Amino acid sequence: MMDEHADAERDRSRTDWAPTRASTAVAILGTAGGAAALSSAAGVAKGAAVAVTGAVCLAAALWLLTFERWRAPATFAASLLLVPAGAGVAVGVGYESLVAVAASFPAPSPTRVSGEMLRIVGAMAVLWGCTVGAFGAAASAREVATFRSVSRCLGVVTRVAVLPVGFFLALAGHALVTNLELGVAGALGGLVSTATDWLLAPEPGRLHVLAFALLLAAASYASFRALRGLPTRELAGEASVGDVRVADALAELRRNLGRFAAVTAMAVPPAFLAEVALPAEMLRDALPGAVYDLLAGLTAAPGLRTLLWWVALVSGTLAVVAALVRRSSRTSAQDLLVGYAPFAAGLAVVAGVRAVHRPVLDALVGFVVGRLEPPLSEQFGNLSENVVAFYGPETVVLGLTAGVLVLAATVIFALSVSFVLGFVSDRAAGPALAGGGLFLAAAFAGTLDAPLWVVLGGSVLALVAWDAGSFATKLGAEVGRRAETRRVELLHVLAALSLGGVAAIAAGGLARVVPTGPGSGAEFGGLSVALLASVAGTVLLVMALR
């Protein structure tokens, strides 16, 4: 109750404030400008544009999940947005990875392999840094990136992915069973037939204690759960049979079934040991002939086993339905719609894949083949044709969609872990992600022969975006959303830019002064020295601003 009260108080407090507009605009524009410059300098501008679009969709999904009114349609829309969010990141990163590999390999010489691999890693780091920075900047507009919203988004994306992943596994499994000429279908059919015979039609004239005990325990426990979940007392009312009330008789039956289910469950381990460890002849010799024949006939009776099977199945179904109805009766209609909205979105995704899978697959294969050089393009074309012929185009596209949702879930999970570990906090999480992502991109851009002014400018913009966004959050929480704060915000931003400019000039000057080359006693290039100096300058900038 205390946690729910604290959450409610936090929600009410968040409606009374918002990050101030001027500083938030500076953080967003600074992040956008820095990401554009760094991605262009690193040669990943196209992939960054697509991945950033996905990051903005993710931020929009988090924003929709904060709605208190129209929660059901907002949750449904957020669930659908998670598909382009994951697809944008996957396509952007995949495209640039494909381009980088095609441009770097085959390497001119074996000694260049490690260098080309490092170049690819640097390009991917710049791309991910720009993507994280864009997400943080978009989330800072309304400060929607909180641990609560991220945790809720993780639950939503998990429920959205259930149906696409389930249908994909079913279709892929069907393709494997029907297309592999390894006797898989026969083996599976034989396995199912053996299990069915063991459970429902065993060999007569022998003891089959384990399967009978399992069926008896399942039937008694399912009946107990059904009687416990169904409104038997309300349905029976005051009806009676003789001097016994029907409701009291059903309650006593429920209690006895519970006790009987516990006893039969405890009998399963001894039955397993008796059937596995003891030979059948030993059991026959240990028991009197009449007792053994009675037990053998009872435990091997197909009619009795079938009856227990259907009792377990029907009672279990009734217990599940009763639990769902009872839960629904205690939950408001809006909460039910909100809970089922992600599943409806997952069903819509499956239906959309079924409708447009062929043109989507042709476009993807054609795009990848067009970016590869021979003979890789021919090998990929042949491989894709074989995979599509084996699994079918719908299964392939559904698998890609399921993978996109899994990627989105992974990204959101990593974001929630960053909250748990304390890397970001509820207050100013967006600016922290914006500044951290942009600084990561600037740091690795320095390893890709990016221009000196781009690296230094990206470092300064990273700190300015973080400081301006944090200041917007703090000032908005203190004075509210309607106070006039533009002059104070502009002065704060000008001070940050001035100190950042001084740090950048100092770093550039140091890069020109420090000697380089074999005779200098160090192998540092000018750009590397400038990058280290820019890091020191930004640290001093933080100390001065704080």
Coordinates of N, CA and C in Angstrom, one line a residue, residues 288-435:
P288 N 0.1 -61.0 -3.2 CA -0.8 -62.2 -3.4 C -1.4 -62.1 -4.8
G289 N -1.7 -63.3 -5.4 CA -2.1 -63.3 -6.8 C -3.4 -62.6 -7.0
A290 N -4.4 -62.7 -6.1 CA -5.7 -62.0 -6.2 C -5.5 -60.5 -6.2
V291 N -4.6 -60.0 -5.2 CA -4.4 -58.6 -5.1 C -3.7 -58.0 -6.3
Y292 N -2.7 -58.8 -6.8 CA -1.9 -58.3 -8.0 C -2.9 -58.2 -9.2
D293 N -3.7 -59.2 -9.4 CA -4.6 -59.2 -10.5 C -5.6 -58.1 -10.4
L294 N -6.1 -57.8 -9.2 CA -7.0 -56.7 -9.0 C -6.3 -55.3 -9.3
L295 N -5.1 -55.1 -8.8 CA -4.4 -53.9 -9.1 C -4.0 -53.8 -10.5
A296 N -3.6 -54.9 -11.2 CA -3.3 -54.8 -12.6 C -4.5 -54.5 -13.4
G297 N -5.6 -55.1 -13.1 CA -6.8 -54.8 -13.9 C -7.3 -53.3 -13.7
L298 N -7.1 -52.8 -12.4 CA -7.6 -51.5 -12.1 C -6.7 -50.4 -12.8
T299 N -5.4 -50.6 -12.7 CA -4.4 -49.6 -13.2 C -4.3 -49.6 -14.7
A300 N -4.7 -50.8 -15.3 CA -4.6 -50.9 -16.8 C -5.9 -50.7 -17.5
A301 N -7.0 -50.4 -16.8 CA -8.3 -50.3 -17.4 C -8.4 -49.1 -18.3
P302 N -8.5 -49.3 -19.6 CA -8.6 -48.1 -20.5 C -9.7 -47.2 -20.3
G303 N -10.9 -47.8 -19.9 CA -12.1 -46.9 -19.7 C -11.9 -46.0 -18.5
L304 N -11.4 -46.6 -17.4 CA -11.1 -45.8 -16.2 C -10.1 -44.7 -16.5
R305 N -9.0 -45.0 -17.2 CA -8.0 -44.0 -17.5 C -8.6 -42.9 -18.4
T306 N -9.4 -43.3 -19.4 CA -10.0 -42.2 -20.2 C -10.9 -41.3 -19.4
L307 N -11.7 -41.9 -18.5 CA -12.5 -41.1 -17.6 C -11.7 -40.1 -16.8
L308 N -10.6 -40.6 -16.2 CA -9.8 -39.7 -15.4 C -9.2 -38.6 -16.2
W309 N -8.8 -38.9 -17.5 CA -8.2 -37.9 -18.4 C -9.2 -36.8 -18.7
W310 N -10.5 -37.2 -19.0 CA -11.5 -36.2 -19.3 C -11.9 -35.4 -18.1
V311 N -11.9 -36.1 -16.9 CA -12.2 -35.3 -15.7 C -11.1 -34.3 -15.5
A312 N -9.9 -34.6 -15.6 CA -8.8 -33.7 -15.4 C -8.9 -32.5 -16.4
L313 N -9.2 -32.9 -17.7 CA -9.2 -31.9 -18.7 C -10.4 -30.9 -18.5
V314 N -11.6 -31.4 -18.3 CA -12.7 -30.6 -18.2 C -12.6 -29.8 -16.9
S315 N -12.2 -30.4 -15.8 CA -12.1 -29.7 -14.5 C -11.1 -28.6 -14.6
G316 N -9.9 -28.9 -15.2 CA -8.9 -27.9 -15.4 C -9.4 -26.7 -16.2
T317 N -10.1 -27.0 -17.3 CA -10.6 -25.9 -18.1 C -11.6 -25.0 -17.3
L318 N -12.5 -25.7 -16.5 CA -13.4 -24.9 -15.7 C -12.7 -24.1 -14.6
A319 N -11.6 -24.6 -14.0 CA -10.9 -23.9 -13.0 C -10.2 -22.7 -13.6
V320 N -9.7 -22.8 -14.9 CA -9.1 -21.6 -15.5 C -10.1 -20.6 -15.9
V321 N -11.2 -21.0 -16.4 CA -12.3 -20.1 -16.8 C -12.8 -19.4 -15.5
A322 N -13.0 -20.1 -14.4 CA -13.5 -19.5 -13.2 C -12.5 -18.5 -12.7
A323 N -11.2 -18.8 -12.7 CA -10.2 -17.9 -12.3 C -10.2 -16.6 -13.1
L324 N -10.3 -16.7 -14.4 CA -10.3 -15.6 -15.3 C -11.6 -14.7 -15.1
V325 N -12.7 -15.4 -14.9 CA -14.0 -14.6 -14.6 C -13.9 -13.9 -13.3
R326 N -13.3 -14.6 -12.3 CA -13.2 -14.0 -10.9 C -12.2 -12.8 -11.0
R327 N -11.2 -13.0 -11.7 CA -10.2 -11.8 -11.9 C -10.8 -10.7 -12.6
S328 N -11.6 -11.0 -13.7 CA -12.2 -9.9 -14.5 C -13.3 -9.2 -13.6
S329 N -14.0 -9.9 -12.8 CA -15.0 -9.3 -12.0 C -14.4 -8.3 -11.0
R330 N -13.1 -8.5 -10.6 CA -12.5 -7.6 -9.6 C -11.7 -6.5 -10.3
T331 N -11.6 -6.5 -11.6 CA -10.9 -5.5 -12.4 C -11.8 -4.7 -13.2
S332 N -11.5 -3.4 -13.3 CA -12.4 -2.5 -14.1 C -12.2 -2.8 -15.6
A333 N -13.3 -2.4 -16.3 CA -13.2 -2.7 -17.8 C -12.0 -2.0 -18.4
Q334 N -11.7 -0.8 -17.9 CA -10.6 -0.1 -18.5 C -9.3 -0.8 -18.3
D335 N -9.1 -1.4 -17.1 CA -7.8 -2.1 -16.8 C -7.8 -3.4 -17.6
L336 N -8.9 -4.0 -17.9 CA -8.9 -5.2 -18.7 C -8.5 -4.9 -20.2
L337 N -9.1 -3.8 -20.7 CA -8.7 -3.3 -22.0 C -7.3 -3.0 -22.1
V338 N -6.7 -2.3 -21.1 CA -5.3 -2.0 -21.1 C -4.5 -3.2 -21.1
G339 N -4.9 -4.2 -20.3 CA -4.1 -5.5 -20.2 C -4.1 -6.3 -21.5
Y340 N -5.2 -6.2 -22.2 CA -5.3 -7.0 -23.4 C -4.9 -6.3 -24.7
A341 N -4.7 -5.0 -24.6 CA -4.3 -4.2 -25.7 C -3.0 -4.6 -26.4
P342 N -2.0 -5.0 -25.6 CA -0.7 -5.5 -26.3 C -1.0 -6.8 -27.1
F343 N -1.8 -7.7 -26.5 CA -2.1 -8.9 -27.3 C -2.9 -8.6 -28.6
A344 N -3.8 -7.6 -28.5 CA -4.5 -7.2 -29.7 C -3.5 -6.6 -30.7
A345 N -2.5 -5.9 -30.3 CA -1.5 -5.3 -31.2 C -0.7 -6.4 -31.8
G346 N -0.3 -7.4 -31.0 CA 0.4 -8.6 -31.5 C -0.4 -9.3 -32.6
L347 N -1.7 -9.5 -32.4 CA -2.5 -10.1 -33.4 C -2.6 -9.3 -34.7
A348 N -2.6 -7.9 -34.5 CA -2.6 -7.0 -35.6 C -1.3 -7.1 -36.4
V349 N -0.2 -7.3 -35.7 CA 1.1 -7.4 -36.4 C 1.1 -8.7 -37.2
V350 N 0.6 -9.8 -36.6 CA 0.6 -11.1 -37.4 C -0.3 -10.9 -38.6
A351 N -1.5 -10.3 -38.5 CA -2.3 -10.1 -39.6 C -1.7 -9.2 -40.7
G352 N -1.0 -8.2 -40.2 CA -0.3 -7.3 -41.2 C 0.8 -8.1 -41.9
V353 N 1.6 -8.9 -41.2 CA 2.6 -9.7 -41.9 C 2.0 -10.6 -42.9
R354 N 0.9 -11.2 -42.6 CA 0.2 -12.1 -43.6 C -0.2 -11.4 -44.8
A355 N -0.6 -10.1 -44.6 CA -1.1 -9.4 -45.8 C 0.0 -8.8 -46.7
V356 N 1.1 -8.5 -46.1 CA 2.1 -7.8 -47.0 C 3.5 -8.5 -46.9
H357 N 3.5 -9.8 -46.6 CA 4.8 -10.5 -46.4 C 5.6 -10.6 -47.8
R358 N 4.9 -10.8 -48.9 CA 5.6 -11.0 -50.1 C 6.3 -9.7 -50.6
P359 N 5.7 -8.6 -50.7 CA 6.4 -7.4 -51.2 C 7.5 -7.0 -50.2
V360 N 7.2 -7.2 -48.9 CA 8.3 -6.8 -47.9 C 9.5 -7.7 -48.1
L361 N 9.3 -9.0 -48.3 CA 10.4 -9.9 -48.4 C 11.2 -9.6 -49.7
D362 N 10.5 -9.3 -50.8 CA 11.2 -9.0 -52.1 C 12.0 -7.7 -51.9
A363 N 11.4 -6.7 -51.2 CA 12.2 -5.5 -51.1 C 13.4 -5.7 -50.2
L364 N 13.3 -6.4 -49.1 CA 14.5 -6.7 -48.3 C 15.6 -7.4 -49.0
V365 N 15.2 -8.5 -49.7 CA 16.2 -9.3 -50.4 C 16.9 -8.4 -51.5
G366 N 16.1 -7.7 -52.2 CA 16.6 -6.9 -53.3 C 17.5 -5.8 -52.7
F367 N 17.2 -5.2 -51.6 CA 18.0 -4.2 -51.0 C 19.4 -4.7 -50.6
V368 N 19.4 -5.9 -49.9 CA 20.6 -6.5 -49.4 C 21.5 -6.9 -50.6
V369 N 20.9 -7.5 -51.6 CA 21.7 -8.0 -52.8 C 22.3 -6.8 -53.5
G370 N 21.5 -5.7 -53.5 CA 22.1 -4.5 -54.2 C 23.2 -3.8 -53.5
R371 N 23.4 -4.1 -52.2 CA 24.5 -3.5 -51.5 C 25.7 -4.4 -51.4
L372 N 25.6 -5.6 -51.8 CA 26.8 -6.5 -51.8 C 27.5 -6.6 -53.1
E373 N 28.8 -6.9 -53.0 CA 29.5 -7.0 -54.3 C 29.6 -8.5 -54.6
P374 N 29.7 -8.9 -55.9 CA 30.0 -10.3 -56.2 C 31.3 -10.8 -55.6
P375 N 31.4 -12.0 -55.2 CA 30.4 -13.1 -55.3 C 29.4 -13.1 -54.1
L376 N 29.6 -12.2 -53.1 CA 28.7 -12.2 -51.9 C 27.3 -12.0 -52.3
S377 N 27.0 -11.2 -53.3 CA 25.6 -10.9 -53.6 C 25.0 -12.2 -54.2
E378 N 25.7 -13.0 -55.0 CA 25.2 -14.2 -55.6 C 25.0 -15.2 -54.5
Q379 N 25.9 -15.3 -53.5 CA 25.8 -16.3 -52.5 C 24.6 -16.0 -51.6
F380 N 24.4 -14.7 -51.3 CA 23.3 -14.3 -50.4 C 21.9 -14.5 -51.2
G381 N 21.9 -14.2 -52.5 CA 20.7 -14.5 -53.2 C 20.3 -16.0 -53.2
N382 N 21.3 -16.8 -53.4 CA 21.0 -18.3 -53.4 C 20.6 -18.7 -52.1
L383 N 21.2 -18.2 -51.0 CA 20.9 -18.6 -49.7 C 19.5 -18.2 -49.3
S384 N 19.1 -16.9 -49.7 CA 17.8 -16.4 -49.4 C 16.7 -17.2 -50.1
E385 N 17.0 -17.6 -51.4 CA 16.0 -18.4 -52.1 C 15.8 -19.8 -51.5
N386 N 16.8 -20.4 -51.0 CA 16.7 -21.7 -50.4 C 15.9 -21.6 -49.1
V387 N 16.2 -20.5 -48.3 CA 15.5 -20.4 -47.0 C 14.0 -20.1 -47.2
V388 N 13.7 -19.3 -48.2 CA 12.3 -18.9 -48.5 C 11.6 -20.2 -49.0
A389 N 12.3 -21.0 -49.9 CA 11.6 -22.2 -50.4 C 11.4 -23.2 -49.3
F390 N 12.3 -23.2 -48.3 CA 12.1 -24.2 -47.2 C 11.1 -23.8 -46.2
Y391 N 11.1 -22.6 -45.7 CA 10.2 -22.1 -44.7 C 9.0 -21.5 -45.2
G392 N 9.0 -20.8 -46.4 CA 7.9 -20.1 -46.9 C 8.1 -18.6 -46.6
P393 N 7.7 -17.7 -47.5 CA 7.9 -16.3 -47.3 C 7.2 -15.7 -46.1
E394 N 6.0 -16.2 -45.8 CA 5.3 -15.7 -44.6 C 6.1 -16.0 -43.3
T395 N 6.6 -17.2 -43.2 CA 7.3 -17.6 -42.0 C 8.6 -16.8 -41.9
V396 N 9.3 -16.5 -43.0 CA 10.5 -15.7 -42.9 C 10.2 -14.3 -42.4
V397 N 9.2 -13.6 -43.0 CA 8.9 -12.3 -42.6 C 8.4 -12.2 -41.2
L398 N 7.6 -13.2 -40.8 CA 7.1 -13.3 -39.4 C 8.3 -13.5 -38.4
G399 N 9.3 -14.3 -38.9 CA 10.5 -14.5 -38.0 C 11.3 -13.2 -37.9
L400 N 11.4 -12.4 -39.0 CA 12.1 -11.1 -38.9 C 11.3 -10.2 -38.0
T401 N 10.0 -10.2 -38.1 CA 9.2 -9.3 -37.2 C 9.3 -9.7 -35.7
A402 N 9.3 -11.0 -35.5 CA 9.5 -11.5 -34.1 C 10.9 -11.1 -33.6
G403 N 11.9 -11.2 -34.5 CA 13.2 -10.8 -34.1 C 13.3 -9.3 -33.8
V404 N 12.6 -8.5 -34.5 CA 12.5 -7.0 -34.3 C 11.9 -6.8 -32.9
L405 N 10.9 -7.5 -32.5 CA 10.3 -7.3 -31.2 C 11.2 -7.8 -30.1
V406 N 11.9 -8.9 -30.4 CA 12.8 -9.3 -29.4 C 14.0 -8.3 -29.2
L407 N 14.4 -7.7 -30.3 CA 15.4 -6.7 -30.2 C 14.9 -5.5 -29.4
A408 N 13.7 -5.1 -29.6 CA 13.1 -4.0 -28.8 C 13.0 -4.3 -27.4
A409 N 12.6 -5.6 -27.1 CA 12.6 -6.0 -25.7 C 14.0 -6.0 -25.0
T410 N 15.0 -6.4 -25.8 CA 16.3 -6.4 -25.3 C 16.8 -5.0 -25.0
V411 N 16.5 -4.0 -25.9 CA 16.9 -2.6 -25.7 C 16.2 -2.0 -24.4
I412 N 14.9 -2.3 -24.3 CA 14.2 -1.8 -23.2 C 14.7 -2.4 -21.9
F413 N 15.0 -3.7 -21.9 CA 15.5 -4.4 -20.8 C 16.9 -3.8 -20.3
A414 N 17.7 -3.5 -21.3 CA 19.0 -2.9 -21.0 C 18.8 -1.5 -20.4
L415 N 17.8 -0.8 -20.9 CA 17.5 0.5 -20.3 C 17.0 0.4 -18.9
S416 N 16.2 -0.6 -18.6 CA 15.7 -0.8 -17.2 C 16.9 -1.2 -16.3
V417 N 17.8 -2.0 -16.8 CA 19.0 -2.3 -16.0 C 19.8 -1.1 -15.7
S418 N 19.9 -0.2 -16.6 CA 20.6 1.1 -16.3 C 20.0 1.9 -15.2
F419 N 18.7 1.8 -15.1 CA 18.0 2.4 -14.0 C 18.3 1.7 -12.7
V420 N 18.2 0.4 -12.7 CA 18.4 -0.4 -11.5 C 19.9 -0.2 -11.0
L421 N 20.8 -0.2 -11.9 CA 22.2 0.0 -11.4 C 22.6 1.4 -11.1
G422 N 21.7 2.3 -11.3 CA 21.9 3.7 -10.9 C 22.7 4.6 -11.9
F423 N 22.9 4.0 -13.2 CA 23.5 4.8 -14.2 C 22.7 6.1 -14.6
V424 N 21.4 5.9 -14.6 CA 20.5 7.0 -14.8 C 19.4 7.0 -13.7
S425 N 18.8 8.1 -13.4 CA 17.7 8.2 -12.4 C 16.5 8.7 -13.0
D426 N 15.4 8.7 -12.3 CA 14.1 9.1 -12.8 C 14.2 10.6 -13.2
R427 N 14.8 11.4 -12.4 CA 14.9 12.8 -12.8 C 16.1 13.0 -13.7
A428 N 15.8 13.6 -14.8 CA 16.9 13.9 -15.9 C 17.5 12.7 -16.5
A429 N 16.7 11.6 -16.6 CA 17.2 10.5 -17.3 C 17.4 10.7 -18.8
G430 N 16.4 11.5 -19.4 CA 16.6 11.8 -20.8 C 17.8 12.6 -21.1
P431 N 18.1 13.7 -20.5 CA 19.3 14.4 -20.7 C 20.6 13.6 -20.5
A432 N 20.6 12.8 -19.5 CA 21.7 11.9 -19.2 C 22.0 11.0 -20.4
L433 N 21.0 10.4 -20.9 CA 21.1 9.5 -22.0 C 21.5 10.3 -23.3
A434 N 21.0 11.5 -23.5 CA 21.3 12.3 -24.6 C 22.8 12.7 -24.6
G435 N 23.3 13.2 -23.4 CA 24.7 13.6 -23.3 C 25.6 12.4 -23.4

